[in-house]
Each structure stands twice: as C-alpha cells, then as structure tokens.
Short mmCIF file of C-alpha atoms in Angstrom, two decimals:
data_model
loop_
_atom_site.label_atom_id
_atom_site.label_comp_id
_atom_site.label_asym_id
_atom_site.label_seq_id
_atom_site.Cartn_x
_atom_site.Cartn_y
_atom_site.Cartn_z
CA MET A 1 0.00 0.00 0.00
CA MET A 2 2.79 2.40 0.86
CA ALA A 3 4.52 1.56 -2.43
CA MET A 4 1.37 2.23 -4.41
CA ALA A 5 0.79 5.59 -2.65
CA SER A 6 4.37 6.75 -3.23
CA SER A 7 4.18 5.60 -6.84
CA SER A 8 0.94 7.57 -7.39
CA LEU A 9 2.38 10.69 -5.77
CA SER A 10 5.58 10.53 -7.81
CA SER A 11 3.69 10.01 -11.06
CA SER A 12 1.47 13.00 -10.34
CA PHE A 13 4.45 15.18 -9.53
CA LEU A 14 6.31 14.08 -12.66
CA ALA A 15 3.22 14.78 -14.77
CA SER A 16 3.05 18.27 -13.33
CA GLN A 17 6.72 18.80 -14.09
CA ASP A 18 6.15 17.70 -17.67
CA LEU A 19 3.33 20.23 -18.08
CA VAL A 20 5.49 23.00 -16.64
CA SER A 21 8.34 22.11 -18.96
CA LEU A 22 5.97 22.29 -21.90
CA ASN A 23 4.73 25.72 -20.84
CA PRO A 24 7.24 27.58 -18.63
CA CYS A 25 4.96 30.63 -18.57
CA ALA A 26 2.39 28.69 -16.59
CA LEU A 27 3.81 29.53 -13.18
CA ARG A 28 3.92 33.28 -13.65
CA SER A 29 2.68 35.71 -11.06
CA PRO A 30 -1.00 36.68 -10.84
CA LEU A 31 -0.17 39.51 -13.24
CA THR A 32 0.04 36.98 -16.07
CA PRO A 33 -2.09 38.08 -19.04
CA SER A 34 -5.46 36.40 -19.48
CA PHE A 35 -4.39 34.71 -22.75
CA ALA A 36 -1.70 32.59 -21.04
CA PRO A 37 -2.80 28.94 -20.36
CA ARG A 38 -3.66 28.01 -16.83
CA ILE A 39 -1.96 24.88 -15.39
CA THR A 40 -3.53 22.78 -12.65
CA ALA A 41 -1.12 20.90 -10.38
CA ARG A 42 -2.40 17.86 -8.50
CA PHE A 43 -0.80 16.84 -5.24
CA GLY A 44 -2.38 13.95 -3.43
CA GLY A 45 -5.70 14.32 -5.26
CA LEU A 46 -6.05 18.08 -4.46
CA LYS A 47 -6.52 20.59 -7.29
CA LYS A 48 -5.32 24.18 -7.13
CA ALA A 49 -5.74 26.73 -9.92
CA LEU A 50 -4.04 30.05 -10.45
CA LYS A 51 -6.88 32.59 -10.26
CA PRO A 52 -6.83 35.66 -12.51
CA PRO A 53 -6.59 39.05 -10.80
CA PRO A 54 -9.96 40.57 -9.80
CA LYS A 55 -11.34 43.04 -12.29
CA LYS A 56 -11.95 46.56 -11.09
CA SER A 57 -15.39 47.91 -11.80
CA PRO A 58 -15.37 51.17 -13.78
CA PRO A 59 -16.39 54.30 -11.90
CA LYS A 60 -20.05 55.14 -12.05
CA LYS A 61 -20.95 58.07 -14.22
CA VAL A 62 -23.77 60.47 -13.50
CA GLY A 63 -26.33 59.97 -16.23
CA ILE A 64 -28.45 62.53 -18.02
CA SER A 65 -31.47 61.32 -16.06
CA ASN A 66 -29.94 62.85 -12.89
CA ARG A 67 -29.92 66.36 -14.29
CA PRO A 68 -32.16 68.99 -12.62
CA LEU A 69 -35.66 69.24 -14.06
CA TRP A 70 -38.19 72.07 -14.04
CA PHE A 71 -40.24 70.39 -11.29
CA PRO A 72 -39.12 67.93 -8.60
CA GLY A 73 -40.14 64.44 -9.63
CA ALA A 74 -41.00 65.47 -13.17
CA LYS A 75 -40.20 63.13 -16.05
CA SER A 76 -38.37 64.57 -19.02
CA PRO A 77 -39.72 63.74 -22.50
CA ALA A 78 -37.60 61.45 -24.63
CA TRP A 79 -36.74 64.20 -27.11
CA LEU A 80 -35.38 66.50 -24.36
CA ASP A 81 -32.25 64.53 -23.52
CA GLY A 82 -30.28 67.38 -21.95
CA SER A 83 -28.07 68.02 -24.99
CA PHE A 84 -29.11 71.69 -25.10
CA VAL A 85 -27.94 74.20 -22.54
CA GLY A 86 -30.72 75.04 -20.09
CA ASP A 87 -32.78 71.95 -20.92
CA TYR A 88 -34.89 71.19 -17.84
CA GLY A 89 -37.33 68.84 -19.55
CA PHE A 90 -40.17 71.38 -19.80
CA ASP A 91 -42.47 70.67 -22.73
CA PRO A 92 -45.98 69.97 -21.38
CA LEU A 93 -47.65 70.48 -24.78
CA GLY A 94 -45.16 68.34 -26.67
CA LEU A 95 -44.26 71.12 -29.10
CA GLY A 96 -40.70 69.85 -29.44
CA LYS A 97 -41.64 66.27 -30.24
CA PRO A 98 -40.01 65.17 -33.51
CA PRO A 99 -42.60 65.13 -36.31
CA GLU A 100 -43.64 61.72 -37.57
CA TYR A 101 -44.28 61.26 -41.27
CA LEU A 102 -46.56 58.58 -42.71
CA GLN A 103 -45.78 56.72 -45.90
CA TYR A 104 -48.84 55.68 -47.91
CA ASP A 105 -49.25 53.09 -50.59
CA PHE A 106 -50.50 54.01 -54.05
CA ASP A 107 -54.22 54.54 -54.44
CA SER A 108 -56.14 52.04 -56.49
CA LEU A 109 -56.67 53.33 -60.05
CA ASP A 110 -58.35 50.36 -61.67
CA GLN A 111 -61.14 51.61 -63.91
CA ASN A 112 -62.79 48.18 -63.90
CA LEU A 113 -63.43 48.24 -60.17
CA PRO A 114 -66.69 49.70 -58.84
CA LYS A 115 -64.71 51.58 -56.15
CA ASN A 116 -61.03 52.52 -55.92
CA LEU A 117 -59.63 52.45 -52.39
CA ALA A 118 -57.08 54.84 -51.00
CA GLY A 119 -53.63 53.52 -50.17
CA ASP A 120 -52.99 52.31 -46.65
CA VAL A 121 -50.17 53.39 -44.35
CA ILE A 122 -47.17 51.22 -45.10
CA GLY A 123 -44.51 52.94 -43.04
CA ARG A 124 -43.56 55.67 -40.60
CA SER A 125 -40.47 57.82 -40.36
CA ILE A 126 -39.15 60.32 -37.86
CA GLU A 127 -36.66 63.00 -38.85
CA SER A 128 -33.93 62.72 -36.23
CA THR A 129 -31.58 65.30 -37.74
CA THR A 130 -32.11 68.84 -38.96
CA GLU A 131 -30.15 70.13 -41.91
CA ILE A 132 -29.31 73.79 -42.46
CA ARG A 133 -29.38 74.88 -46.07
CA SER A 134 -28.13 78.04 -47.70
CA THR A 135 -31.62 79.44 -48.10
CA ALA A 136 -32.12 82.96 -46.82
CA LEU A 137 -35.82 82.72 -45.95
CA GLN A 138 -36.00 79.23 -44.43
CA PRO A 139 -32.61 77.60 -43.84
CA TYR A 140 -33.88 74.73 -41.66
CA SER A 141 -35.09 71.54 -43.29
CA GLU A 142 -37.44 70.95 -40.35
CA VAL A 143 -39.20 74.07 -39.09
CA PHE A 144 -40.53 72.29 -36.00
CA GLY A 145 -37.16 70.86 -34.94
CA LEU A 146 -35.53 71.47 -31.58
CA GLN A 147 -32.56 73.22 -33.17
CA ARG A 148 -34.78 75.87 -34.76
CA PHE A 149 -36.85 76.20 -31.57
CA ARG A 150 -33.68 76.90 -29.59
CA GLU A 151 -32.62 79.54 -32.10
CA CYS A 152 -36.03 81.22 -31.94
CA GLU A 153 -36.06 81.08 -28.14
CA LEU A 154 -32.63 82.62 -27.87
CA ILE A 155 -33.30 85.41 -30.38
CA HIS A 156 -36.68 86.29 -28.83
CA GLY A 157 -35.05 86.24 -25.40
CA ARG A 158 -32.32 88.64 -26.46
CA TRP A 159 -34.88 91.05 -27.90
CA ALA A 160 -36.91 90.73 -24.69
CA MET A 161 -33.88 91.59 -22.54
CA LEU A 162 -33.31 94.74 -24.60
CA ALA A 163 -37.02 95.60 -24.47
CA VAL A 164 -37.29 95.21 -20.69
CA LEU A 165 -34.17 97.29 -20.10
CA GLY A 166 -35.40 99.92 -22.54
CA ALA A 167 -38.88 100.14 -21.00
CA LEU A 168 -37.47 100.60 -17.51
CA ALA A 169 -34.78 103.09 -18.57
CA VAL A 170 -37.11 105.26 -20.65
CA GLU A 171 -39.70 105.53 -17.89
CA ALA A 172 -37.03 106.21 -15.26
CA PHE A 173 -35.19 108.97 -17.20
CA THR A 174 -37.98 110.61 -19.22
CA GLY A 175 -41.19 109.73 -17.38
CA VAL A 176 -42.72 108.43 -20.63
CA THR A 177 -44.05 104.89 -20.49
CA TRP A 178 -43.03 102.45 -23.18
CA GLN A 179 -46.58 102.13 -24.53
CA ASP A 180 -46.81 105.92 -24.99
CA ALA A 181 -43.39 106.38 -26.54
CA GLY A 182 -44.77 106.05 -30.05
CA LYS A 183 -47.34 108.79 -29.41
CA VAL A 184 -44.63 111.19 -28.29
CA GLU A 185 -42.61 110.41 -31.39
CA LEU A 186 -45.55 111.13 -33.67
CA VAL A 187 -46.41 114.40 -31.97
CA ASP A 188 -43.02 115.86 -31.10
CA GLY A 189 -40.97 114.21 -33.81
CA ALA A 190 -38.16 111.65 -33.64
CA GLN A 191 -36.06 111.94 -30.49
CA TYR A 192 -33.86 109.78 -28.30
CA PHE A 193 -33.77 110.41 -24.54
CA GLY A 194 -35.13 113.89 -25.16
CA PHE A 195 -32.64 114.71 -27.93
CA LYS A 196 -34.08 115.59 -31.32
CA LEU A 197 -33.05 113.37 -34.24
CA PRO A 198 -32.66 114.73 -37.81
CA PHE A 199 -34.91 111.99 -39.19
CA SER A 200 -38.61 111.59 -39.67
CA ILE A 201 -40.54 108.56 -38.46
CA SER A 202 -40.85 107.19 -42.00
CA ALA A 203 -37.10 107.61 -42.56
CA LEU A 204 -36.33 105.77 -39.32
CA ILE A 205 -38.62 102.92 -40.35
CA TRP A 206 -36.81 102.57 -43.68
CA ILE A 207 -33.38 102.70 -42.01
CA GLU A 208 -34.36 100.05 -39.47
CA THR A 209 -35.89 97.81 -42.16
CA ILE A 210 -32.77 97.93 -44.33
CA ILE A 211 -30.30 97.40 -41.48
CA ILE A 212 -32.21 94.59 -39.75
CA GLY A 213 -33.02 92.95 -43.09
CA TYR A 214 -29.34 92.90 -44.04
CA ILE A 215 -28.38 91.45 -40.66
CA GLU A 216 -31.02 88.71 -40.94
CA PHE A 217 -29.91 87.72 -44.43
CA GLN A 218 -26.31 87.51 -43.27
CA ARG A 219 -27.28 85.44 -40.23
CA ASN A 220 -29.32 83.00 -42.31
CA ALA A 221 -26.35 82.52 -44.63
CA GLU A 222 -24.43 80.92 -41.74
CA LEU A 223 -24.62 77.10 -41.94
CA ASP A 224 -22.85 76.30 -38.67
CA PRO A 225 -25.57 75.81 -35.99
CA GLU A 226 -23.21 76.87 -33.20
CA LYS A 227 -22.20 80.11 -34.90
CA ARG A 228 -25.81 80.90 -35.74
CA LEU A 229 -26.52 81.09 -32.02
CA TYR A 230 -23.17 82.29 -30.68
CA PRO A 231 -21.23 84.07 -33.44
CA GLY A 232 -18.62 85.50 -31.07
CA GLY A 233 -15.67 87.34 -32.55
CA LYS A 234 -14.68 90.96 -32.16
CA TYR A 235 -18.18 92.23 -32.96
CA PHE A 236 -20.25 90.02 -30.64
CA ASP A 237 -17.65 89.26 -27.96
CA PRO A 238 -15.26 92.23 -27.97
CA LEU A 239 -14.14 91.61 -24.38
CA GLY A 240 -13.33 87.94 -25.01
CA LEU A 241 -15.56 86.69 -22.20
CA ALA A 242 -16.31 83.40 -23.97
CA THR A 243 -12.77 82.41 -24.97
CA ASP A 244 -12.57 79.83 -22.18
CA PRO A 245 -14.77 76.78 -23.06
CA GLU A 246 -15.88 76.20 -19.46
CA ARG A 247 -16.65 79.87 -18.98
CA LYS A 248 -18.56 79.85 -22.26
CA GLU A 249 -20.89 77.08 -21.05
CA VAL A 250 -21.61 79.04 -17.86
CA LEU A 251 -22.42 82.15 -19.89
CA LYS A 252 -24.70 80.17 -22.20
CA LEU A 253 -26.72 78.92 -19.25
CA ALA A 254 -26.91 82.38 -17.68
CA GLU A 255 -28.03 83.92 -20.96
CA ILE A 256 -30.86 81.46 -21.59
CA LYS A 257 -32.10 81.87 -18.00
CA HIS A 258 -32.11 85.67 -18.27
CA ALA A 259 -33.73 85.45 -21.70
CA ARG A 260 -36.63 83.34 -20.40
CA LEU A 261 -37.12 85.65 -17.43
CA ALA A 262 -37.08 88.70 -19.73
CA MET A 263 -39.74 87.18 -22.00
CA VAL A 264 -42.00 86.61 -19.00
CA ALA A 265 -41.31 90.17 -17.80
CA ALA A 266 -42.09 91.67 -21.23
CA PHE A 267 -45.37 89.76 -21.31
CA GLY A 268 -46.14 91.08 -17.82
CA PHE A 269 -45.42 94.66 -18.93
CA ALA A 270 -47.90 94.26 -21.79
CA VAL A 271 -50.61 92.87 -19.49
CA GLN A 272 -50.02 95.68 -16.99
CA ALA A 273 -50.25 98.33 -19.69
CA ALA A 274 -53.54 96.89 -20.97
CA ALA A 275 -55.04 96.56 -17.47
CA THR A 276 -53.85 99.74 -15.76
CA GLY A 277 -52.59 101.99 -18.53
CA LYS A 278 -49.42 102.65 -16.53
CA GLY A 279 -45.79 101.75 -16.96
CA PRO A 280 -43.95 99.01 -15.03
CA LEU A 281 -42.22 101.43 -12.61
CA ASN A 282 -45.45 103.27 -11.86
CA ASN A 283 -47.23 99.99 -11.21
CA TRP A 284 -44.40 98.84 -8.97
CA VAL A 285 -44.50 102.04 -6.88
CA THR A 286 -48.30 101.78 -6.61
CA HIS A 287 -48.04 98.21 -5.40
CA LEU A 288 -45.42 99.10 -2.77
CA SER A 289 -47.61 101.89 -1.44
CA ASP A 290 -50.43 99.43 -0.61
CA PRO A 291 -49.27 95.84 -1.14
CA LEU A 292 -52.39 94.21 0.33
CA HIS A 293 -54.93 96.07 -1.80
CA THR A 294 -52.97 96.70 -5.02
CA THR A 295 -52.49 93.30 -6.54
CA ILE A 296 -53.21 91.59 -9.82
CA ILE A 297 -56.39 90.11 -8.31
CA ASP A 298 -57.67 93.57 -7.31
CA THR A 299 -56.80 94.97 -10.73
CA PHE A 300 -58.69 92.33 -12.71
CA SER A 301 -61.60 92.20 -10.27
CA GLY A 302 -62.20 95.95 -10.69
CA LYS A 303 -61.79 96.86 -7.02
#
C-alpha cells in the first residue's frame, strides 16, 4: 500500500513537471495576461488553480437622467435629452416632439373596379436630424425641430432683454411709459432720450428695415448651428468673455435663464399696460404703497 501511494504521488508530480516544462509561462505571477494557459497541479488528489486578478469595476458616471428638471419628480420627455444648454425637460404640450411622417401606398386606379380604395399606411419615419441649407428665408429643413426652436427662443429672449431694459430706462429717465413712446414720437418728432433726431418717423422705419433685413440675411447665410446662435468674434464678444470653453458654457446657461425671465417680464409689462394703462415702474410704486390692496387680483376684479 505504501509503495502504491508513493508511486501515485511521484507520477502525479512528474506529470506536473512535464506540463510545466511544456509551458514555462504557466507559473507566472498573478499579473500573467489572461491569454496565457492556466496549469492545474495535482498533489495527493487536491486541485489548485491560479486565479486571474480581480477586475476593477469602472467608476459610475452620472447619467443625463440625474440632471435637474423644471419640477421635482418630473419626467423629461424622450426628445429632451439634456443636450441643449438650459434643458430642464419642460415641454408639457409636446411642441418639441419630432414630427412623424406617414408613408402611404399608391391609391387604387383600376377603372374596372366599382370603387377605388385609397392607399394604406405602409410605413412611418421620424426626422432625427435637422439640416441647415443656404436658403435665406427658411434655412432649416425641419421648421418644428428642436434646433430651430432653440434659435427662436434665444433670439426672442435677447430682444426681450433689450425691451425690458429699454422700458425701464425710458420711464425712469424721461417719465414716458413704453406704450406711450410712439405717441410722443408722432407728436413731437423723432427723439432719443429727449434729444431731437434729424430723421422723420418714416425715414427711421426705412433705415431700421434695411439694417435689420441685411443682418437677418447675413445670419441665415451661416450654416454652422453653433455660430448661428453664438457668433462671437470681435463684434459680438469684444471683451473675449467666452474664450474659455468652461466659462462659455456658464455664460450660455446664464443667458438662456435671463432670456426666459425677460420674455415673461415683457409679457407682464404688456398685461399691466392693458389693465392699468401705466408703466412698469409706476405699477411697482403703486403696489409698494399698498401691497395688500394693489395686486393683480384687485386689478382684474375691478376693485
């Protein structure tokens, strides 16, 4: 029995030595690449294997779904994936949903049939990309695309910021409300902050039409979607505030937030002017004089 046991042990050890001699790389350290063969050595019926090193799990990345939304617990639509600056998933009416086009089969045109049926729907397609063409009047291939909506939102917001600042400044320095500024121009002639201008109202309209029309044609000739929104350069960024990429992203977010707030403020100015006939500063002073009885509810209720 002892002879048989020693014979078995020696044969197992010799077999292991033969395998090692055939593959000397088998007894490398645990840093051995995964493609190297793995050798199992048997000693007395026990099996031991060289285990590969444990794999490190990649660091978790914060997904787009964790971005802040317009309302806590709100669910962002699929088409608002956070790729645009200032995207908080707000689209309750679904205006930004990509348009879906239906593909119809040919209508039946057999003159021998008592009734020709219209073609059925055989396919659907969704335009996922928006192309910009060198067309001055309508450069976007999809007028209801998110890219064009962002451009319209940003341009309207910039005009609104100028309008709000202008309405407040004119009323503060001249006492003329923004809704009555046109009346003063028609009666007293063209003027700017009380200074007379050597132009008539009709001449100013023609000058503004030509200048703004030229600017719009030049802007629509730009095919780069980024430059259409943020042209930069010495004319639109003379101080070089957006030269740093990280700083530029911060400024983009600040601009779109101020633009949205200015559009709401401009709409509020218009409602105030229609309801009270006063300017925004006059309405603000009136509200501060009696906050409890001078509110929007009192104004619309006729109290």
